[in-house]
mmCIF file with all atom_site columns, C-alpha atoms and ligand atoms in Angstrom:
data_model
loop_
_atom_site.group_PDB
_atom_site.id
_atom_site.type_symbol
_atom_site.label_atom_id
_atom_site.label_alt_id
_atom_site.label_comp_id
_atom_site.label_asym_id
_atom_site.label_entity_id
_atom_site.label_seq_id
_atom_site.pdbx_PDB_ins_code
_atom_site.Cartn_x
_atom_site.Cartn_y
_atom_site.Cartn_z
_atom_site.occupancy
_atom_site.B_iso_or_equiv
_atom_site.pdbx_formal_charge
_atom_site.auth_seq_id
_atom_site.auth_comp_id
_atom_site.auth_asym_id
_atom_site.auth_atom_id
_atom_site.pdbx_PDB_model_num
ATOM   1   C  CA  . UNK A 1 1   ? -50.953 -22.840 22.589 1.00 82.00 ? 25  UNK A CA  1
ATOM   2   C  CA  . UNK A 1 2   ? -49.115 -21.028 25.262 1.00 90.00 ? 26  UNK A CA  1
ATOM   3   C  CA  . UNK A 1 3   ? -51.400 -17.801 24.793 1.00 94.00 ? 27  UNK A CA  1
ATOM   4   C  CA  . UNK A 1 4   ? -54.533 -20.027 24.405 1.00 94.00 ? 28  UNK A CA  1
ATOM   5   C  CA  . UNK A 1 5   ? -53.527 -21.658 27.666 1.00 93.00 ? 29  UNK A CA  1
ATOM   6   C  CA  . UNK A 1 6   ? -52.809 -18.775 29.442 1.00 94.00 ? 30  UNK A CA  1
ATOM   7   C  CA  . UNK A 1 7   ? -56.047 -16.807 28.563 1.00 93.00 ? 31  UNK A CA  1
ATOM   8   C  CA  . UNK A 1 8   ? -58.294 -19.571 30.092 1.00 90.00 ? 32  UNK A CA  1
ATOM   9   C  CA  . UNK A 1 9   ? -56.137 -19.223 33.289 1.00 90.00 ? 33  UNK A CA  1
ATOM   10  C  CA  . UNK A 1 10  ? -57.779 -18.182 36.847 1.00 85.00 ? 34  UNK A CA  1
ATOM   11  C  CA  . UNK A 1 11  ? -56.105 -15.065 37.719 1.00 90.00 ? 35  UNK A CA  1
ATOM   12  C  CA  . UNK A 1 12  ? -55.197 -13.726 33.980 1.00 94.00 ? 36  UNK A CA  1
ATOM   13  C  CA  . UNK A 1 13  ? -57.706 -10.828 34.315 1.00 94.00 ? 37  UNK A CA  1
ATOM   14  C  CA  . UNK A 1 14  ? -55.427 -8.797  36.454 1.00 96.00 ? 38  UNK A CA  1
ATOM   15  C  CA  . UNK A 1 15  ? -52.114 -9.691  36.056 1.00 98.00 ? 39  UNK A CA  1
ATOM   16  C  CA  . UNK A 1 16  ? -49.294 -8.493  34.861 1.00 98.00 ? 40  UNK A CA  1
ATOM   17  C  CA  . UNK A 1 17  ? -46.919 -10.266 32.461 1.00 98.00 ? 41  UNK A CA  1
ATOM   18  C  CA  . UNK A 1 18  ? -43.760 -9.160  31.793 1.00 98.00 ? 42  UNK A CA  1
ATOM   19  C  CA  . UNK A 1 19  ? -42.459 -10.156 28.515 1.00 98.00 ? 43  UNK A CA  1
ATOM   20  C  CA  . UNK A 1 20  ? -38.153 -10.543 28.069 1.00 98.00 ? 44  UNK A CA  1
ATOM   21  C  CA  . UNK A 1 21  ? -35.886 -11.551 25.158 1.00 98.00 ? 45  UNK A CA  1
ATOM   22  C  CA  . UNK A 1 22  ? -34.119 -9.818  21.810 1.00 96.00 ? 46  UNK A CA  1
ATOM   23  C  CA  . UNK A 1 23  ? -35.641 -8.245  18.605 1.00 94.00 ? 47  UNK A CA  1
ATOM   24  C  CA  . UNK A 1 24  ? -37.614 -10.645 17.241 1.00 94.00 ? 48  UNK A CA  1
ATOM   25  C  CA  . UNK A 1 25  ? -37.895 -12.648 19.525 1.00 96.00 ? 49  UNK A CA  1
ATOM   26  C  CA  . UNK A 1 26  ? -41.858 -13.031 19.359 1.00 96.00 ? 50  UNK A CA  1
ATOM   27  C  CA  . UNK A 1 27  ? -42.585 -11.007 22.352 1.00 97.00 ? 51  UNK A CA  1
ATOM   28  C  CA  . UNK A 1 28  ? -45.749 -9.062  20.403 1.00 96.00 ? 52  UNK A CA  1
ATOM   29  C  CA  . UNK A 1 29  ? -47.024 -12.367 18.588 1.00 96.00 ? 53  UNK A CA  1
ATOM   30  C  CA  . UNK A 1 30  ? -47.427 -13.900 21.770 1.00 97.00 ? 54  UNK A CA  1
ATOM   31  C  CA  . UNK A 1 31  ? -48.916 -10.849 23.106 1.00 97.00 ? 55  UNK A CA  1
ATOM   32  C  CA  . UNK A 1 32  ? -51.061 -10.841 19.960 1.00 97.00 ? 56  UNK A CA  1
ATOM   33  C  CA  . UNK A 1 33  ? -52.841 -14.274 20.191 1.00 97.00 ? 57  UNK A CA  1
ATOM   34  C  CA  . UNK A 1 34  ? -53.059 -13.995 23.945 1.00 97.00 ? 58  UNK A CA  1
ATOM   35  C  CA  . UNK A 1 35  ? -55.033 -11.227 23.404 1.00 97.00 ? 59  UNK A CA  1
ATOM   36  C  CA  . UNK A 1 36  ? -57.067 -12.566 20.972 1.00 97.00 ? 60  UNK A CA  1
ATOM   37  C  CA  . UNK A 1 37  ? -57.267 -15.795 23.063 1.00 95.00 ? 61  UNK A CA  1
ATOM   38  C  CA  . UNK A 1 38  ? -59.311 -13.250 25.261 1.00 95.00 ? 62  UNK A CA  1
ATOM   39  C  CA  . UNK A 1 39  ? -61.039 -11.959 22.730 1.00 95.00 ? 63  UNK A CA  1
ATOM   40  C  CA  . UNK A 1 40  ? -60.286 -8.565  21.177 1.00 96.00 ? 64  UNK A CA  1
ATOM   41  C  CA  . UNK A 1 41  ? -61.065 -8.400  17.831 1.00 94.00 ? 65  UNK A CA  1
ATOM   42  C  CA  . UNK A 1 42  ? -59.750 -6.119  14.498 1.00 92.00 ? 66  UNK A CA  1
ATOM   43  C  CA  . UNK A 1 43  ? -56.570 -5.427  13.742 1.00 92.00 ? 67  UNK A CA  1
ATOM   44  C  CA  . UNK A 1 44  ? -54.083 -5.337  17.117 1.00 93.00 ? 68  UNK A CA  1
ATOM   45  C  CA  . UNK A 1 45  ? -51.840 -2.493  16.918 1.00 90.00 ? 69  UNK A CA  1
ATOM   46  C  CA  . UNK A 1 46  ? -48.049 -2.704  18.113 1.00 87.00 ? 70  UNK A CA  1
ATOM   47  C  CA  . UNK A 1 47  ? -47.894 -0.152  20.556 1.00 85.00 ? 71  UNK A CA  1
ATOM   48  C  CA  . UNK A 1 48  ? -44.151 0.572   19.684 1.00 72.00 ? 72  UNK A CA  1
ATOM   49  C  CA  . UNK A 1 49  ? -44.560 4.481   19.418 1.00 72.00 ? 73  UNK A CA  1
ATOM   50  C  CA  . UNK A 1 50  ? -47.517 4.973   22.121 1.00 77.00 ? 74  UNK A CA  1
ATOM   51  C  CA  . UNK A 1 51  ? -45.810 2.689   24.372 1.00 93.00 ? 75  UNK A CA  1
ATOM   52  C  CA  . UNK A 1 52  ? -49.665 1.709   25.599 1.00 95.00 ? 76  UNK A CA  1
ATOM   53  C  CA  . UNK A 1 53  ? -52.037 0.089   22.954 1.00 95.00 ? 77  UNK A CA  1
ATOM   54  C  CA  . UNK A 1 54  ? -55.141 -0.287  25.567 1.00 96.00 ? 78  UNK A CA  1
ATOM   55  C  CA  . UNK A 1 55  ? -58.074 -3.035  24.537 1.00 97.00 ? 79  UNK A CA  1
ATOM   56  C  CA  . UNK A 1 56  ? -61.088 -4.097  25.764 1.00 96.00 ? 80  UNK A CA  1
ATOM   57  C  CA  . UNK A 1 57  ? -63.120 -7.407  25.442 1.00 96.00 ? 81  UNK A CA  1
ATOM   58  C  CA  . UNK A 1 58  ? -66.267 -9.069  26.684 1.00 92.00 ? 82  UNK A CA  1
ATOM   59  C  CA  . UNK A 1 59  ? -65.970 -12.589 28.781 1.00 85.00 ? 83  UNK A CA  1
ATOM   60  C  CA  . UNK A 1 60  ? -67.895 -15.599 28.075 1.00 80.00 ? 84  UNK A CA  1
ATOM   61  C  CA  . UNK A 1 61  ? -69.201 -14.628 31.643 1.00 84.00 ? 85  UNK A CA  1
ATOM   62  C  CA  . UNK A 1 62  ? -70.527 -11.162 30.562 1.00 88.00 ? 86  UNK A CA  1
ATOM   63  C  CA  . UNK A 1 63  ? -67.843 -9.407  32.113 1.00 89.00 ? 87  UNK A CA  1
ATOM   64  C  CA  . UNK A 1 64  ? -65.420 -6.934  30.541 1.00 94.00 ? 88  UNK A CA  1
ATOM   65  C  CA  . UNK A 1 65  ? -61.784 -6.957  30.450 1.00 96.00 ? 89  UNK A CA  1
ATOM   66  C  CA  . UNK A 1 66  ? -59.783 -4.280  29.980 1.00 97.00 ? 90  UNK A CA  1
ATOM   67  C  CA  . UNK A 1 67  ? -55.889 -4.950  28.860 1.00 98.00 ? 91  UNK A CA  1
ATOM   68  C  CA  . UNK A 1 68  ? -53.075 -2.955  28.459 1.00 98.00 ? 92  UNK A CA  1
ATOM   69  C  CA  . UNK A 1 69  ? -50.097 -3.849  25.985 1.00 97.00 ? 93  UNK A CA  1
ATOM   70  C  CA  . UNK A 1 70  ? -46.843 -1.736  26.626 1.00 97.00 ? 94  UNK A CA  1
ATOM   71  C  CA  . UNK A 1 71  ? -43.830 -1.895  24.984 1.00 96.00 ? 95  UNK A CA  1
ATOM   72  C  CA  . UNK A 1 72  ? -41.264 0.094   26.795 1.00 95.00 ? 96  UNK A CA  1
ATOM   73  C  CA  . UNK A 1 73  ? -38.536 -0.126  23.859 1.00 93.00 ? 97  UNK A CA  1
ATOM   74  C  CA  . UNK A 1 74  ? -38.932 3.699   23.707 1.00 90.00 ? 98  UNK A CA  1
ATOM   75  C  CA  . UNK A 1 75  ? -39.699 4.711   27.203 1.00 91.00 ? 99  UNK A CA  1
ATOM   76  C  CA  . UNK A 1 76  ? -36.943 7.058   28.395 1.00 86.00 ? 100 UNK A CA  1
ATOM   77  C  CA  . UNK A 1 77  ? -38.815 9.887   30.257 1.00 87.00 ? 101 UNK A CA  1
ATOM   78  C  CA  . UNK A 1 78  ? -39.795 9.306   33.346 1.00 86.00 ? 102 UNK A CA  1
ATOM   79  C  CA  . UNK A 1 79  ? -42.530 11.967  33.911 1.00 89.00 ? 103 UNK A CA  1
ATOM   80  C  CA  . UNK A 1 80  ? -44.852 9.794   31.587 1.00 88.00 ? 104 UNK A CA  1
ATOM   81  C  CA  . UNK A 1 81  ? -44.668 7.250   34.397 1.00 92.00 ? 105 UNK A CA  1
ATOM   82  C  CA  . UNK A 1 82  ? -46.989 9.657   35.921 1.00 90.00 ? 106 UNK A CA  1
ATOM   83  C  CA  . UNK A 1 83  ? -48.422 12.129  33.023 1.00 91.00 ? 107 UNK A CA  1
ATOM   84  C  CA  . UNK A 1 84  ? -49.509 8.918   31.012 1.00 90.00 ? 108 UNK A CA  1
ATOM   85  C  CA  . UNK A 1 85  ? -51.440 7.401   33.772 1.00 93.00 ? 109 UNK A CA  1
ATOM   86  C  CA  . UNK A 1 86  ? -49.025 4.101   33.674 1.00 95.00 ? 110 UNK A CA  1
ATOM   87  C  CA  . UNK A 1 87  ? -48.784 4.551   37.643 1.00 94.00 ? 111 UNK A CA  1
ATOM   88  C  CA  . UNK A 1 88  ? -52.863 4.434   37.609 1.00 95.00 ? 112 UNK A CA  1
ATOM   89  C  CA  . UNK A 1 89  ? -52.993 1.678   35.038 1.00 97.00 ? 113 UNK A CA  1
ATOM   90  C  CA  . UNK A 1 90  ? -50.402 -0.841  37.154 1.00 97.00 ? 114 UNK A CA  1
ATOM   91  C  CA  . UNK A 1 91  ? -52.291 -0.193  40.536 1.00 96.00 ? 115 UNK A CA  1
ATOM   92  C  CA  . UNK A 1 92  ? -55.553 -0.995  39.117 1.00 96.00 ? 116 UNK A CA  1
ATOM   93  C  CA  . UNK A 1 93  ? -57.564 -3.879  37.480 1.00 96.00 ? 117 UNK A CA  1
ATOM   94  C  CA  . UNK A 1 94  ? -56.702 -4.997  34.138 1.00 97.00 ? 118 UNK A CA  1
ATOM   95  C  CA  . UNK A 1 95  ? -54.243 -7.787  32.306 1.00 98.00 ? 119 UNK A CA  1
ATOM   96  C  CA  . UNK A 1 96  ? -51.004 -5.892  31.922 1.00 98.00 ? 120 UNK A CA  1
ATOM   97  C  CA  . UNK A 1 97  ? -48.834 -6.861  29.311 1.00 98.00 ? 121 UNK A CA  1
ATOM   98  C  CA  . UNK A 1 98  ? -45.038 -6.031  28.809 1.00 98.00 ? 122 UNK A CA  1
ATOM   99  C  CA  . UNK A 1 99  ? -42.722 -6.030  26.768 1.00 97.00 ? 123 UNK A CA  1
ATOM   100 C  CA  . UNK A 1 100 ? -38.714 -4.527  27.251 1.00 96.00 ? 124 UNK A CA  1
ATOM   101 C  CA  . UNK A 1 101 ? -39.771 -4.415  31.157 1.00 97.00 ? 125 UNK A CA  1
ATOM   102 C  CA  . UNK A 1 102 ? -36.081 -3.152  31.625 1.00 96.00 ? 126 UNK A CA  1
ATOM   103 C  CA  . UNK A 1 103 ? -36.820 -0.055  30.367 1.00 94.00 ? 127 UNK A CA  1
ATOM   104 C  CA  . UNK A 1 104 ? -39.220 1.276   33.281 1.00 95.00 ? 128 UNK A CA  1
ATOM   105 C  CA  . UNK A 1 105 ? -37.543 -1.562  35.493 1.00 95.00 ? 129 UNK A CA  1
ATOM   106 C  CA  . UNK A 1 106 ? -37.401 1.581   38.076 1.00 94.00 ? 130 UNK A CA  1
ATOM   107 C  CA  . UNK A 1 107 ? -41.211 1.847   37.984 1.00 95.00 ? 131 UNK A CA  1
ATOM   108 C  CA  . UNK A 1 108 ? -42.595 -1.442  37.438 1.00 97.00 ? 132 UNK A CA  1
ATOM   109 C  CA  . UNK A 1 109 ? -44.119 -3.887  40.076 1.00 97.00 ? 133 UNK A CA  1
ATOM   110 C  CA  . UNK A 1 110 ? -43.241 -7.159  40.144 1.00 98.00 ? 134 UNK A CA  1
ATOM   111 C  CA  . UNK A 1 111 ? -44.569 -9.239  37.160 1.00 98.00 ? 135 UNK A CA  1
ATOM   112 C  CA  . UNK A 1 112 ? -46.782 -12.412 38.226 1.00 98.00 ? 136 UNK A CA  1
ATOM   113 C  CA  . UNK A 1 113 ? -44.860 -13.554 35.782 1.00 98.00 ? 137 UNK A CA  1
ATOM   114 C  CA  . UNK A 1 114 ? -41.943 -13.238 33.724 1.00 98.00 ? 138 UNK A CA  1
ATOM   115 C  CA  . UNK A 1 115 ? -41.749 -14.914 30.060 1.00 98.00 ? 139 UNK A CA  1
ATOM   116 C  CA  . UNK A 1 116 ? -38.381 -15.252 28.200 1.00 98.00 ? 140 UNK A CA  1
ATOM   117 C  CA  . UNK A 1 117 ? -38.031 -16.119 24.752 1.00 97.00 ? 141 UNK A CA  1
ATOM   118 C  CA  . UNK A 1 118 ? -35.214 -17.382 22.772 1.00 96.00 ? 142 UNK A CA  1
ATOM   119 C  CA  . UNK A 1 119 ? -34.988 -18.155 19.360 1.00 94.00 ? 143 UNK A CA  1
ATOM   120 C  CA  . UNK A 1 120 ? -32.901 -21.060 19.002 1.00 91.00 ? 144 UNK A CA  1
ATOM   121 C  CA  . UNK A 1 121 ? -32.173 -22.036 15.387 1.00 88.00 ? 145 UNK A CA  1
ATOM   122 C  CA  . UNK A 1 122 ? -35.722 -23.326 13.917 1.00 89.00 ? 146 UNK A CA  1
ATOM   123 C  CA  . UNK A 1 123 ? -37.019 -23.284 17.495 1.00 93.00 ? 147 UNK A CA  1
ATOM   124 C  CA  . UNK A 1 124 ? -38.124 -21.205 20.185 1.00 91.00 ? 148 UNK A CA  1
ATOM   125 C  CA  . UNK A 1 125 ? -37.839 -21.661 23.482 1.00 95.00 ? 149 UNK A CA  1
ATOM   126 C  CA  . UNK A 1 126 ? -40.103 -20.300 26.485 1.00 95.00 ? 150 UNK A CA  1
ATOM   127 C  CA  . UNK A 1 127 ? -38.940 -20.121 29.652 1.00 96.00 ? 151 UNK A CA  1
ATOM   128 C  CA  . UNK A 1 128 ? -41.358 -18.452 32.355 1.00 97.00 ? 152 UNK A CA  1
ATOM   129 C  CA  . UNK A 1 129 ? -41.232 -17.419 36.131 1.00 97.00 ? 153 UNK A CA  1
ATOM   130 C  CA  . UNK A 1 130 ? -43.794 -16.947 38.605 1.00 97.00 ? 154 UNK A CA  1
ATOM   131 C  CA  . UNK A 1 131 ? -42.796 -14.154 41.270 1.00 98.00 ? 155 UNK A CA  1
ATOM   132 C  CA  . UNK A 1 132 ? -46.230 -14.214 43.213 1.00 98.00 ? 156 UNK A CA  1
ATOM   133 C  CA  . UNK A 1 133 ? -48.962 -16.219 44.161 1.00 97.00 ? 157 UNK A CA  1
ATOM   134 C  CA  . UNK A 1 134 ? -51.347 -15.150 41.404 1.00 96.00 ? 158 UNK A CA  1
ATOM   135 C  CA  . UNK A 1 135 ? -48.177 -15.899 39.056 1.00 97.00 ? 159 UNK A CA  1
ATOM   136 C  CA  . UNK A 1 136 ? -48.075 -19.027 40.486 1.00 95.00 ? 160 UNK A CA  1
ATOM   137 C  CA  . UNK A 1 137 ? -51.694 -19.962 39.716 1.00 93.00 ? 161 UNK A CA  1
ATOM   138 C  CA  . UNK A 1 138 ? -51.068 -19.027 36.268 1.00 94.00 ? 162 UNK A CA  1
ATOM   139 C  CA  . UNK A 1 139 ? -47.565 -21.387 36.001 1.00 92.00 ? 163 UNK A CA  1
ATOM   140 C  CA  . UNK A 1 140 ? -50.559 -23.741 37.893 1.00 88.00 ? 164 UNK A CA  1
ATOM   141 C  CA  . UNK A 1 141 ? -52.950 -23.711 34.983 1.00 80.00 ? 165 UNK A CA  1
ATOM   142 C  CA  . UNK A 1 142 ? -49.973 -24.211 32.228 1.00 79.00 ? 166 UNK A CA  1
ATOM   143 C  CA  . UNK A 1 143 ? -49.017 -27.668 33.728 1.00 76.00 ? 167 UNK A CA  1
ATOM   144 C  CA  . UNK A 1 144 ? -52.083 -28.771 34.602 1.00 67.00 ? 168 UNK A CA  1
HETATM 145 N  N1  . ADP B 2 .   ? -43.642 -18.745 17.687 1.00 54.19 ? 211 ADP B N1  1
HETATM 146 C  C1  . ADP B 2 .   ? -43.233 -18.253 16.510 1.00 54.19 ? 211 ADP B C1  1
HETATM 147 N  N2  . ADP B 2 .   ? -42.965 -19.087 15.491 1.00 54.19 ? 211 ADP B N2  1
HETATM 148 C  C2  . ADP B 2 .   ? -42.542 -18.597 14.312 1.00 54.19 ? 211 ADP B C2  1
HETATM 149 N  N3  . ADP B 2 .   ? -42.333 -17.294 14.021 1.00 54.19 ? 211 ADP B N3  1
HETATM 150 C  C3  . ADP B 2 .   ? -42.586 -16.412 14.991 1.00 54.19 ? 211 ADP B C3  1
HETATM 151 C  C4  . ADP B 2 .   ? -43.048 -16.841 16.291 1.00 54.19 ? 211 ADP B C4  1
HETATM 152 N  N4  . ADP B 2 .   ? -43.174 -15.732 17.073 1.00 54.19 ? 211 ADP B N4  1
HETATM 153 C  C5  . ADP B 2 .   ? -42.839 -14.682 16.295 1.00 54.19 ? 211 ADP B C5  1
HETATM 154 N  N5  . ADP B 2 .   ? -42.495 -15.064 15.058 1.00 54.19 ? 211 ADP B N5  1
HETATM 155 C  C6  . ADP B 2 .   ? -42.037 -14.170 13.966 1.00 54.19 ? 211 ADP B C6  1
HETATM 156 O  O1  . ADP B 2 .   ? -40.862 -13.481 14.391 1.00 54.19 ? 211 ADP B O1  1
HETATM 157 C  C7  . ADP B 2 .   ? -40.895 -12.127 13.968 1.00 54.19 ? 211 ADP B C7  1
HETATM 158 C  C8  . ADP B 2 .   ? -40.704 -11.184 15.134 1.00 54.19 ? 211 ADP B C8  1
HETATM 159 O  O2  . ADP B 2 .   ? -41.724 -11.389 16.088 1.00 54.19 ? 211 ADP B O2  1
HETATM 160 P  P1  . ADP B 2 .   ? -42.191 -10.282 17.114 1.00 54.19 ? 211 ADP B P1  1
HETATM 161 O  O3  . ADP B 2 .   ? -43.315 -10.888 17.839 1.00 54.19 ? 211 ADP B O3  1
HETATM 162 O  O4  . ADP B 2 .   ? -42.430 -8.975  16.440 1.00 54.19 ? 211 ADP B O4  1
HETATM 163 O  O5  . ADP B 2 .   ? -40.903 -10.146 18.048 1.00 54.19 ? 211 ADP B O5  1
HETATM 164 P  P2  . ADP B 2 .   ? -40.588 -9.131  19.233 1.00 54.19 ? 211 ADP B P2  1
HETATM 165 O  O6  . ADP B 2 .   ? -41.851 -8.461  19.651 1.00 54.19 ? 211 ADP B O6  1
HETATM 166 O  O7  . ADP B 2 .   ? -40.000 -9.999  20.320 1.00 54.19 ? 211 ADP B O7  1
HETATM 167 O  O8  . ADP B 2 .   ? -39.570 -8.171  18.702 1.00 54.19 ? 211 ADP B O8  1
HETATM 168 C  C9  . ADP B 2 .   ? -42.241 -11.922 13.272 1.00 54.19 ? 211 ADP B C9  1
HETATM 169 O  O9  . ADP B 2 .   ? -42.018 -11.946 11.884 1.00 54.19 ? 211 ADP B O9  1
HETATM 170 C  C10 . ADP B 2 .   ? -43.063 -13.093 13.700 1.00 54.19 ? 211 ADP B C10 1
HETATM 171 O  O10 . ADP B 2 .   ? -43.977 -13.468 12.699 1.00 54.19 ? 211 ADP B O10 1
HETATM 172 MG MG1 . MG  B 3 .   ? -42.254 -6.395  19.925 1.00 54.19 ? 212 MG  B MG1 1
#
């Protein structure tokens, strides 16, 4: 519901969304059905060893969106900041998604937004945190 939510949002095309809590926590199924919210199709790859797992979808509107799902669980060297083309893929246009920010916390904008998730017995809990304006908008959209 969250993901649906979030991928009807104004502003979700080129954000980035930075994903917190433990192993398990359901960091990649949220990133999962958000992206399929948006549209990608197939089978959506964890991108635990490439630390990028780009995709690409068409819009209602005709438009394409291109979306980036890191997980920087494995990120330790910091030349692929630059080699891998992250630097190029933050400054331009694009939803970026990711998780274990605190990894490349050195390198990272700010997130739009930052969603933690707990596990709490049979329950999760969400808590998220707009840092900007366009994170804001998001947090808008979700309450409204
Ligand atoms: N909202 C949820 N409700 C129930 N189970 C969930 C939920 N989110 C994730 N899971 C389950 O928890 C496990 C770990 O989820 P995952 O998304 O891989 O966590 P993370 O990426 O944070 O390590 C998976 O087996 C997944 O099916
Ligand atoms: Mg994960």
């Amino acid at each position: 519901m969250l993901a649906q939510t979030l991928a009807r949002a104004s502003g979700i095309a080129d954000a980035f969304i930075a994903l917190h809590g433990d192993l398990g926590a359901g960091k990649t199924t949220l990133v999962r059905h958000l992206l399929r919210a948006l549209g990608v199709e197939g089978r959506i790859k964890s991108p635990t060893y490439a630390v990028v797992e780009p995709h690409e979808a068409v819009q209602l509107d005709g438009s394409r969106l291109n979306m980036f799902h890191f997980d920087f669980y494995r990120f330790s060297d910091p030349r692929e900041w630059e080699d891998a083309g992250f630097r190029d893929i933050f400054a331009g246009p694009g939803l970026k998604l990711a998780e274990w920010p605190e990894q490349a916390a050195a390198y990272l904008p700010t997130a739009d937004l930052d969603v933690t998730l707990h596990v709490q017995e049979e329950r999760r809990l969400v808590t998220l945190r707009a840092n900007t304006e366009r994170g804001a908008d998001l947090l808008q959209g979700l309450s409204a």
